[in-house]
CSV table of C-alpha atoms in Angstrom, one decimal:
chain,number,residue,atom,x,y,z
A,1,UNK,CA,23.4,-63.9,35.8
A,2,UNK,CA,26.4,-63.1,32.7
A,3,UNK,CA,26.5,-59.4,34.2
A,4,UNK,CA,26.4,-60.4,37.7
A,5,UNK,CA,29.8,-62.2,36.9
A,6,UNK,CA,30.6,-59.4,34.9
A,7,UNK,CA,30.5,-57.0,37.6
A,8,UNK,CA,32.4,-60.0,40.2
A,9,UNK,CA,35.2,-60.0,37.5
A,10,UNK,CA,35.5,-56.2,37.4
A,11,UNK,CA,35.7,-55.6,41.0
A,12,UNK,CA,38.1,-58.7,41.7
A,13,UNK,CA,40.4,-57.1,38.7
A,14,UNK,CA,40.5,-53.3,39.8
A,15,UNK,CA,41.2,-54.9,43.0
A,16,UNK,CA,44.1,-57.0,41.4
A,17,UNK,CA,45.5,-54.3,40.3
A,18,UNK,CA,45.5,-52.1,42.6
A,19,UNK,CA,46.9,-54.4,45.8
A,20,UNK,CA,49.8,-55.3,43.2
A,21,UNK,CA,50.7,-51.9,42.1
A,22,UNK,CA,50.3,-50.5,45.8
A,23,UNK,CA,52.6,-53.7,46.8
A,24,UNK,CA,55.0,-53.0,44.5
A,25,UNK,CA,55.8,-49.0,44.3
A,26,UNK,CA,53.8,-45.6,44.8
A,27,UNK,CA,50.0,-45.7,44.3
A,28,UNK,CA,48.9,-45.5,40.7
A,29,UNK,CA,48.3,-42.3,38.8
A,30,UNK,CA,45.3,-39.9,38.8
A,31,UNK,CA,45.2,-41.0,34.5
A,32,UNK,CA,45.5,-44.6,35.5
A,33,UNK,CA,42.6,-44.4,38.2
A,34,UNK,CA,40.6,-42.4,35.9
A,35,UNK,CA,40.7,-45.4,33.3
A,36,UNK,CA,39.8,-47.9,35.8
A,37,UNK,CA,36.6,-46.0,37.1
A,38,UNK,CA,35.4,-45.1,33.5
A,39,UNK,CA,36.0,-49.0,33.1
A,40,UNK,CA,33.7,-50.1,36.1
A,41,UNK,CA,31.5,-47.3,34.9
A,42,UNK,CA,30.7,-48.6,31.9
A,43,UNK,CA,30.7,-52.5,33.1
A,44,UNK,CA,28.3,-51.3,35.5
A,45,UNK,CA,25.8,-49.5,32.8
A,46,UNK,CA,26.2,-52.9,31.0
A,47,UNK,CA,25.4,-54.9,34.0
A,48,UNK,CA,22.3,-52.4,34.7
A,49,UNK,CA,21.1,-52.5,31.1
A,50,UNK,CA,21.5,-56.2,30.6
A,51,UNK,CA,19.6,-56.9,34.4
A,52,UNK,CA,16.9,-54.5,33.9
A,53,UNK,CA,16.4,-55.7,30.4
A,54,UNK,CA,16.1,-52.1,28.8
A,55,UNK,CA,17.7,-53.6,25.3
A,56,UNK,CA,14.8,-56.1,25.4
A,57,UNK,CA,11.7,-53.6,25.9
A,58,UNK,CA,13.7,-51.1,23.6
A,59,UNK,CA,13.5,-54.1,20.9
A,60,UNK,CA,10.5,-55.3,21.3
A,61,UNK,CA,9.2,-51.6,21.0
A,62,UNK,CA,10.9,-51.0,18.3
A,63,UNK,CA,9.6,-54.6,16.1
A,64,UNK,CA,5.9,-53.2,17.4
A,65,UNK,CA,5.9,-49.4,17.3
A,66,UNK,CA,3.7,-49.4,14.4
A,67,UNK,CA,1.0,-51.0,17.2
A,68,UNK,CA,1.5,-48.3,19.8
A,69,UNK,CA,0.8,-44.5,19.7
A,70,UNK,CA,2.5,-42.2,21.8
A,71,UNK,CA,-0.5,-39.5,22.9
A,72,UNK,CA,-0.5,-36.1,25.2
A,73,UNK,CA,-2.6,-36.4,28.6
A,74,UNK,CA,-3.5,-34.1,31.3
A,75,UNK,CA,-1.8,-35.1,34.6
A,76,UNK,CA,-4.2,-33.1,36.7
A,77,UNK,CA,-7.1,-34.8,35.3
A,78,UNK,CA,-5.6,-38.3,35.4
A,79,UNK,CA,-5.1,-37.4,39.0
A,80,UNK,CA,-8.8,-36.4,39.5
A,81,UNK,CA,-10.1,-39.6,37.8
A,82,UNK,CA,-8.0,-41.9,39.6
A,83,UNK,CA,-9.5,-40.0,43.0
A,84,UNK,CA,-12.7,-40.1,42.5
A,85,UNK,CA,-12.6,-43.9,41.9
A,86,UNK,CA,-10.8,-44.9,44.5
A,87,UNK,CA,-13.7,-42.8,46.6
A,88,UNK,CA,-16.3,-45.0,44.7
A,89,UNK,CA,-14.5,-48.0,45.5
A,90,UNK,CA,-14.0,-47.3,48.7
A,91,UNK,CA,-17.8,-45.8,49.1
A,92,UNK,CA,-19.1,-49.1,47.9
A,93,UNK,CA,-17.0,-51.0,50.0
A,94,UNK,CA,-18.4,-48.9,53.1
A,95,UNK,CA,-21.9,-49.8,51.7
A,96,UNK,CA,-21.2,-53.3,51.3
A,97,UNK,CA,-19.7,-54.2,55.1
A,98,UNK,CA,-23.2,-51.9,56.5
């Protein structure tokens, strides 16, 4: 909800700032536009890291990495496996409304 807010505040300031300084004189400069996007840039990262909760996973793997390995697999036969038992599944379930 804090980076929801965040993000509000953000927009409602570039906007701020842009409405006064177009009210005021010529339109702001490419550097000074260029500050203001790397600034909703990174408010947005922040707002996408904090909602998706990326920090938290990344913690809690990091506190139990020593429980979890990390091993090679072979797509093709993951594929095949996960095939042939949703045929089975769906064989039995043929065989069970017969």
């Amino acid at each position: 909800m804090a980076a929801g807010w965040l993000l509000v505040f953000s927009l409602t300031l570039f906007h701020s700032l842009v409405m006064n300084h177009s009210s005021e004189g010529p339109f702001p400069s490419a550097t000074t536009i260029k500050a203001w996007v790397d600034k909703m840039q990174e408010d947005l990262v922040t707002l996408a890291r904090t909602a998706s909760g990326v920090d938290k996973l990344a913690a809690i793997y990091l506190n139990n990495k020593d429980l979890y390995t990390v091993e090679a697999n072979n797509p093709r036969q993951l594929v095949e496996i996960a095939a042939r038992d949703i045929e089975k599944l769906l064989s039995n379930r043929s065989k069970a409304l017969v």
